[in-house]
GROMACS .gro file of C-alpha atoms in nm:
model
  234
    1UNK     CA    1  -1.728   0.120   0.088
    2UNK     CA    2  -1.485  -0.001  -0.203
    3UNK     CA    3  -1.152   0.102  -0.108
    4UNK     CA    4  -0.867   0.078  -0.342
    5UNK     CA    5  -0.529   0.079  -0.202
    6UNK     CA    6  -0.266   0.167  -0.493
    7UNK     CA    7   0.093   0.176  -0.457
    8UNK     CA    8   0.288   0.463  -0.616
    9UNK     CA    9   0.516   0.449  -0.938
   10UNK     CA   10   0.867   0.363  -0.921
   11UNK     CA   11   1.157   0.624  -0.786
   12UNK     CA   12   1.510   0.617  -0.807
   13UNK     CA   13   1.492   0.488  -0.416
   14UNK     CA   14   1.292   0.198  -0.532
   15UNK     CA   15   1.580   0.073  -0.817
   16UNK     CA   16   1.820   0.066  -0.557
   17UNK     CA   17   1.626  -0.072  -0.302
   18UNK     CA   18   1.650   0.113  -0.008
   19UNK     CA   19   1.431   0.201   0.253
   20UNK     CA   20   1.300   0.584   0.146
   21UNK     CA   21   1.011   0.676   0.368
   22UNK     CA   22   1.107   1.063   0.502
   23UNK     CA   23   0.902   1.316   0.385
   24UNK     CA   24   0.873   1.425   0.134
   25UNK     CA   25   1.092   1.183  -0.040
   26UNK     CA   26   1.222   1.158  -0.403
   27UNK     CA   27   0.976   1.181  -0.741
   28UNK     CA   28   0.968   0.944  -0.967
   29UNK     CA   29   1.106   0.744  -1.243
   30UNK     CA   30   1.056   0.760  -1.642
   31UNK     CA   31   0.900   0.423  -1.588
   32UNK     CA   32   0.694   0.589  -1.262
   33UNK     CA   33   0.522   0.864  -1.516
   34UNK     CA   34   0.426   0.647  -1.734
   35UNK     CA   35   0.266   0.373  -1.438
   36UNK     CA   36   0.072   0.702  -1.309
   37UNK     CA   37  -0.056   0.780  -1.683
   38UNK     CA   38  -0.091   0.449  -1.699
   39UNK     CA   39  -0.371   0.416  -1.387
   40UNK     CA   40  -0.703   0.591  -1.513
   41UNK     CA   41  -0.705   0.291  -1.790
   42UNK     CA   42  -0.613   0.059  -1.563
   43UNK     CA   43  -0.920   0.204  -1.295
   44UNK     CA   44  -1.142   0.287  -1.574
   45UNK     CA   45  -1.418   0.021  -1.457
   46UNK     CA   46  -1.441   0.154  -1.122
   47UNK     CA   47  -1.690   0.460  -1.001
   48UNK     CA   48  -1.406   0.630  -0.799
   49UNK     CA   49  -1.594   0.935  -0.573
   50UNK     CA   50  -1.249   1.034  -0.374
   51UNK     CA   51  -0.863   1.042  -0.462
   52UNK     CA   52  -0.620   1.023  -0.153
   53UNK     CA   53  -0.267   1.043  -0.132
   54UNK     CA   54   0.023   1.104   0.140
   55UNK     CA   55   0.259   1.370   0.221
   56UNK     CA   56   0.532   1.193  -0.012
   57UNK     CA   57   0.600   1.360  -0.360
   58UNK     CA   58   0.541   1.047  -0.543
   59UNK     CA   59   0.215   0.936  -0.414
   60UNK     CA   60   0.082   1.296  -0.520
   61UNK     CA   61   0.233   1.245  -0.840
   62UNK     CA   62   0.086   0.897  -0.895
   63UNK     CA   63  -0.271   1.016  -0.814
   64UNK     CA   64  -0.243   1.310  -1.034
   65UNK     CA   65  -0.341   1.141  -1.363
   66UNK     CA   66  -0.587   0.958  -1.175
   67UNK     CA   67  -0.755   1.240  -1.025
   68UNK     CA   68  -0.761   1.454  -1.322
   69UNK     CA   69  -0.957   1.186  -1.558
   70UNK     CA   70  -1.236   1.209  -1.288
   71UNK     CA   71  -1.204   1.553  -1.255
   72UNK     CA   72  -1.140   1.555  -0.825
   73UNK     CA   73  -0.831   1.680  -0.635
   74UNK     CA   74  -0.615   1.470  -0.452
   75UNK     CA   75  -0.727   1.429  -0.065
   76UNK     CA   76  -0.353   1.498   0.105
   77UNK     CA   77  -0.351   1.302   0.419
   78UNK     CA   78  -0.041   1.245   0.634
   79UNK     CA   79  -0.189   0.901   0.789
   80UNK     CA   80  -0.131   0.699   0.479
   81UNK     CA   81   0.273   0.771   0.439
   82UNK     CA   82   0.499   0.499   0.433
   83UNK     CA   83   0.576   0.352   0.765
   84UNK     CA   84   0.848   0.533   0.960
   85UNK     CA   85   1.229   0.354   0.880
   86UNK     CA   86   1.344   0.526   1.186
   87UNK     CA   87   1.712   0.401   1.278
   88UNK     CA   88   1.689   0.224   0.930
   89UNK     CA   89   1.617   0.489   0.722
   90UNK     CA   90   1.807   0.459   0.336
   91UNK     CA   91   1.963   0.092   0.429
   92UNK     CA   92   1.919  -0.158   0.161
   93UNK     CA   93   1.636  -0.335   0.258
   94UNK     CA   94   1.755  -0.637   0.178
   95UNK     CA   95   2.005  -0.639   0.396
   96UNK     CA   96   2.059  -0.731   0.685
   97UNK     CA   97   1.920  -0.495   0.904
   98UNK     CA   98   1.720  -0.332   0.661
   99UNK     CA   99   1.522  -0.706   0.703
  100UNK     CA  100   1.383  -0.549   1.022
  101UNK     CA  101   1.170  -0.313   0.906
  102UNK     CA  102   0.910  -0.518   0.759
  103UNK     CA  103   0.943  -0.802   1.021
  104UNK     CA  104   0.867  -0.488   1.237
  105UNK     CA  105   0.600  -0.403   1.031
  106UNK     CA  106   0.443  -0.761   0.974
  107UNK     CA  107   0.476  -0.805   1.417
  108UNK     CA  108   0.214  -0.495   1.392
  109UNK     CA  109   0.015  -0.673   1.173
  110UNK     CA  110   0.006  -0.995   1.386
  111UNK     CA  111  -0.104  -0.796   1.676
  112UNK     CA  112   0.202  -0.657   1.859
  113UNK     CA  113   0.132  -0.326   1.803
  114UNK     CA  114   0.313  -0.199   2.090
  115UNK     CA  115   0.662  -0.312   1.949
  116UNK     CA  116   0.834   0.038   1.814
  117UNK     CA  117   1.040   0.060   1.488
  118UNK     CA  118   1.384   0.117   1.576
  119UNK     CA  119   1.415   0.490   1.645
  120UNK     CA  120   1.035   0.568   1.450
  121UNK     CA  121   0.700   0.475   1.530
  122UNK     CA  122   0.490   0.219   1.724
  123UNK     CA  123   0.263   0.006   1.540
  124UNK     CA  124  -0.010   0.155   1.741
  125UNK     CA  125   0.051   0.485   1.589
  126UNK     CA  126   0.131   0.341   1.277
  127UNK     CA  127  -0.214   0.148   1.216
  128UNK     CA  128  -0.413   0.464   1.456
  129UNK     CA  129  -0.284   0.673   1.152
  130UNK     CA  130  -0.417   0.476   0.879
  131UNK     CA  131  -0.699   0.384   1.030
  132UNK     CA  132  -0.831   0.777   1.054
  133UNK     CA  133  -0.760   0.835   0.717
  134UNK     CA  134  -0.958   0.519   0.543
  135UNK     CA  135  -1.268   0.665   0.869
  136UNK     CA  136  -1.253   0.956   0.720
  137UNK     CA  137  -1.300   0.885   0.354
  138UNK     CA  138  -1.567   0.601   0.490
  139UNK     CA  139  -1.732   0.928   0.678
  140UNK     CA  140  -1.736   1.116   0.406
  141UNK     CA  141  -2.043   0.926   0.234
  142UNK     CA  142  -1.843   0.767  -0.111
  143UNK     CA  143  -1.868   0.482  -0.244
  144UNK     CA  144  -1.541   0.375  -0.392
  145UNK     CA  145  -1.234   0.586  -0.260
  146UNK     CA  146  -0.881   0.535  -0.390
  147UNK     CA  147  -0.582   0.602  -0.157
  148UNK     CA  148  -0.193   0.615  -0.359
  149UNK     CA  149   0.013   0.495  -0.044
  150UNK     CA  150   0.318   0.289  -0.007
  151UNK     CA  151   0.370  -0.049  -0.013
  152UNK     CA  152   0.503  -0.159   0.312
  153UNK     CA  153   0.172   0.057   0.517
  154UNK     CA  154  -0.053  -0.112   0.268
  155UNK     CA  155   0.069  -0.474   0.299
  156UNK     CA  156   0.045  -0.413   0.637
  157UNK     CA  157  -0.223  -0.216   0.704
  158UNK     CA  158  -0.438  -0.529   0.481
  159UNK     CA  159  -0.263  -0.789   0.696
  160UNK     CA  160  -0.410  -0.595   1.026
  161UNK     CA  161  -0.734  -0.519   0.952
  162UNK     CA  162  -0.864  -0.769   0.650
  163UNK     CA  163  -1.052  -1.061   0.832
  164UNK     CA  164  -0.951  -1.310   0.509
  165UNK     CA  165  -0.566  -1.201   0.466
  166UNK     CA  166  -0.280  -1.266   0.726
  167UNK     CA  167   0.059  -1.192   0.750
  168UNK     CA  168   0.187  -1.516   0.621
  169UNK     CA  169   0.011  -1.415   0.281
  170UNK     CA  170   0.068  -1.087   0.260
  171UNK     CA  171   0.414  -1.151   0.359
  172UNK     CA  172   0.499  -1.361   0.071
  173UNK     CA  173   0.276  -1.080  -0.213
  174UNK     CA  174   0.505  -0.774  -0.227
  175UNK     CA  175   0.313  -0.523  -0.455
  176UNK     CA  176   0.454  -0.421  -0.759
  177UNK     CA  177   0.458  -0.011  -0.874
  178UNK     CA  178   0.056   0.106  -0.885
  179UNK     CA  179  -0.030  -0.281  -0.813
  180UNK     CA  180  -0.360  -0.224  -0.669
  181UNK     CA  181  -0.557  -0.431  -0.316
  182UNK     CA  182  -0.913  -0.329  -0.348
  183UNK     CA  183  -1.087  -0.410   0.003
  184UNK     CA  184  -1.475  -0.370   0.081
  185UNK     CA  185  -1.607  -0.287   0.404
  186UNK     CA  186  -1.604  -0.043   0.649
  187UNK     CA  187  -1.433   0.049   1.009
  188UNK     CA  188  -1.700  -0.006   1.211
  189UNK     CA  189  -1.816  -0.379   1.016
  190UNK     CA  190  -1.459  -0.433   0.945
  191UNK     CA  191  -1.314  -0.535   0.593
  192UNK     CA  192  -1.221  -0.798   0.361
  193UNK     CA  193  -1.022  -0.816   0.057
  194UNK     CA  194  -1.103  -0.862  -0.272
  195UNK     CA  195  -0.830  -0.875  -0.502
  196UNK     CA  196  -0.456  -0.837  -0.464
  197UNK     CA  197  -0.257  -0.710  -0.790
  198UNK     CA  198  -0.547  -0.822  -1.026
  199UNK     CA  199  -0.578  -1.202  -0.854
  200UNK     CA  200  -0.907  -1.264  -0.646
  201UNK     CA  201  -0.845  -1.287  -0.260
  202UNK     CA  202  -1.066  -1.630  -0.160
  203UNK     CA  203  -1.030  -1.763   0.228
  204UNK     CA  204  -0.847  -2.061   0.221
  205UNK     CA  205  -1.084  -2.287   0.454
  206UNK     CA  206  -1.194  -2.240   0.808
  207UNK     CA  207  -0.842  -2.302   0.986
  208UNK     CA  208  -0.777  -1.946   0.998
  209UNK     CA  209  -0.809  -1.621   0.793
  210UNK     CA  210  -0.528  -1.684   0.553
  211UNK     CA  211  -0.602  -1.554   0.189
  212UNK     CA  212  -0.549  -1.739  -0.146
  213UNK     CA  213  -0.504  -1.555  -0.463
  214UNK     CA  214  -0.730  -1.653  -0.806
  215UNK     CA  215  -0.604  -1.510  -1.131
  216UNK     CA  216  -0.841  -1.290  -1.256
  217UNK     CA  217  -0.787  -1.078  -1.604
  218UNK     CA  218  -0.760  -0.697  -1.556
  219UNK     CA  219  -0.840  -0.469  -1.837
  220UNK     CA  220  -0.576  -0.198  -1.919
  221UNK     CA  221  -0.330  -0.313  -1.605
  222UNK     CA  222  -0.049  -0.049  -1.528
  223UNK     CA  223   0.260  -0.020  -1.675
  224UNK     CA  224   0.508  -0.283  -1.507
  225UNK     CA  225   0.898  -0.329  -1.544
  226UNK     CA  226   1.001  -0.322  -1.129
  227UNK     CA  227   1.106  -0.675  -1.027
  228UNK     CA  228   0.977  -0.770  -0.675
  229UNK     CA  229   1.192  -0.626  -0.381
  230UNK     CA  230   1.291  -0.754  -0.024
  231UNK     CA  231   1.224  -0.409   0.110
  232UNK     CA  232   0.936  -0.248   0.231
  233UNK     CA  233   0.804  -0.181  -0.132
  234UNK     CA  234   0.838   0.193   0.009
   0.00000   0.00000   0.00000
């Protein structure tokens, strides 16, 4: 299965750079609308069968242009919201302590799941919740799926579960509003990305599973303006 993994538009949360991940969270942005217009164009080379999105207002408002131009609904599934802020919930996320969450996060990703968030979840139950959701779309027979999360759960979420992208490398690639990871594969084969925000995902070598980005041209990419964030991309 194709899966693409798009981050929603922009919200006010994301200008001031705080970590926003209760439900169901703000809307978004002038500059959000117009990245969620903006996707079908962007997508428009690839045969999308399913549109999923979380429990957060603006992932459901970033698939809706999406979904419409392919005439589907949007699959509402509570297993791809952001990852749980817990204790840190609305600190700046680059402060500080707001640096915690995604070191949290990224600690999941390198395989200490059972570390908890401060006051939220465990990555166990973080990744166990993802992990049904992109089962059930790979269940569900189609052939390219697209799932408006967050950026934090899919940085991480890659990181765990792509066999040619680590943390150091997805550490150091915060996605932009709707930047897109498209992955290929399947939960019981496993998966490997493809492309990260339009560059082509290569393995480095055979020291390890670290990723290296190619530029690639994209056709129609998203409307952009967001400048890269220390947080969690939320």
């Amino acid at each position: 299965m194709r899966l693409l993994l798009v981050r929603h538009g922009q919200t006010p949360t994301n200008v001031d750079f705080l970590l926003d991940t209760a439900v169901p969270g703000p809307g978004l942005t002038p500059l959000g609308l117009r990245q969620a217009a903006a996707l079908p164009r962007a997508l428009a080379d690839e045969d999308i069968d399913a549109v999923y999105a979380s429990t957060l207002v603006r992932t459901q408002l970033t698939a809706a242009p999406l979904a419409a131009a392919r005439g589907l609904d949007v699959i509402v599934r509570d297993g791809i919201r952001e990852l749980s802020a817990g204790d840190l919930e609305m600190l700046p996320g680059d402060s500080e302590r707001g640096r915690l969450y995604m070191r949290t996060g990224f600690a999941w990703a390198a395989g200490d799941t059972a570390l908890r968030m401060p006051g939220g979840e465990s990555g166990t139950e973080a990744l166990a919740r993802y992990d049904a959701v992109v089962a059930e779309a790979a269940a569900s027979g189609a052939s390219a799926v697209a799932m408006v999360s967050h950026g934090a759960a899919i940085r991480v979420w890659t990181a765990a579960r792509a066999a040619n992208v680590d943390v150091r490398f997805a550490a150091a690639r915060p996605l932009d509003n709707t930047g897109v990871v498209v992955m290929e594969g399947s939960p019981s084969d496993g998966w490997k990305a493809l492309s990260w925000a339009g560059a082509v995902v290569t393995p480095t070598g055979e020291a390890g599973p670290t990723g290296r980005p190619q530029p690639v041209s994209q056709r129609g990419a998203p409307v952009s303006g967001d400048r890269p964030q220390a947080g969690p991309k939320s």
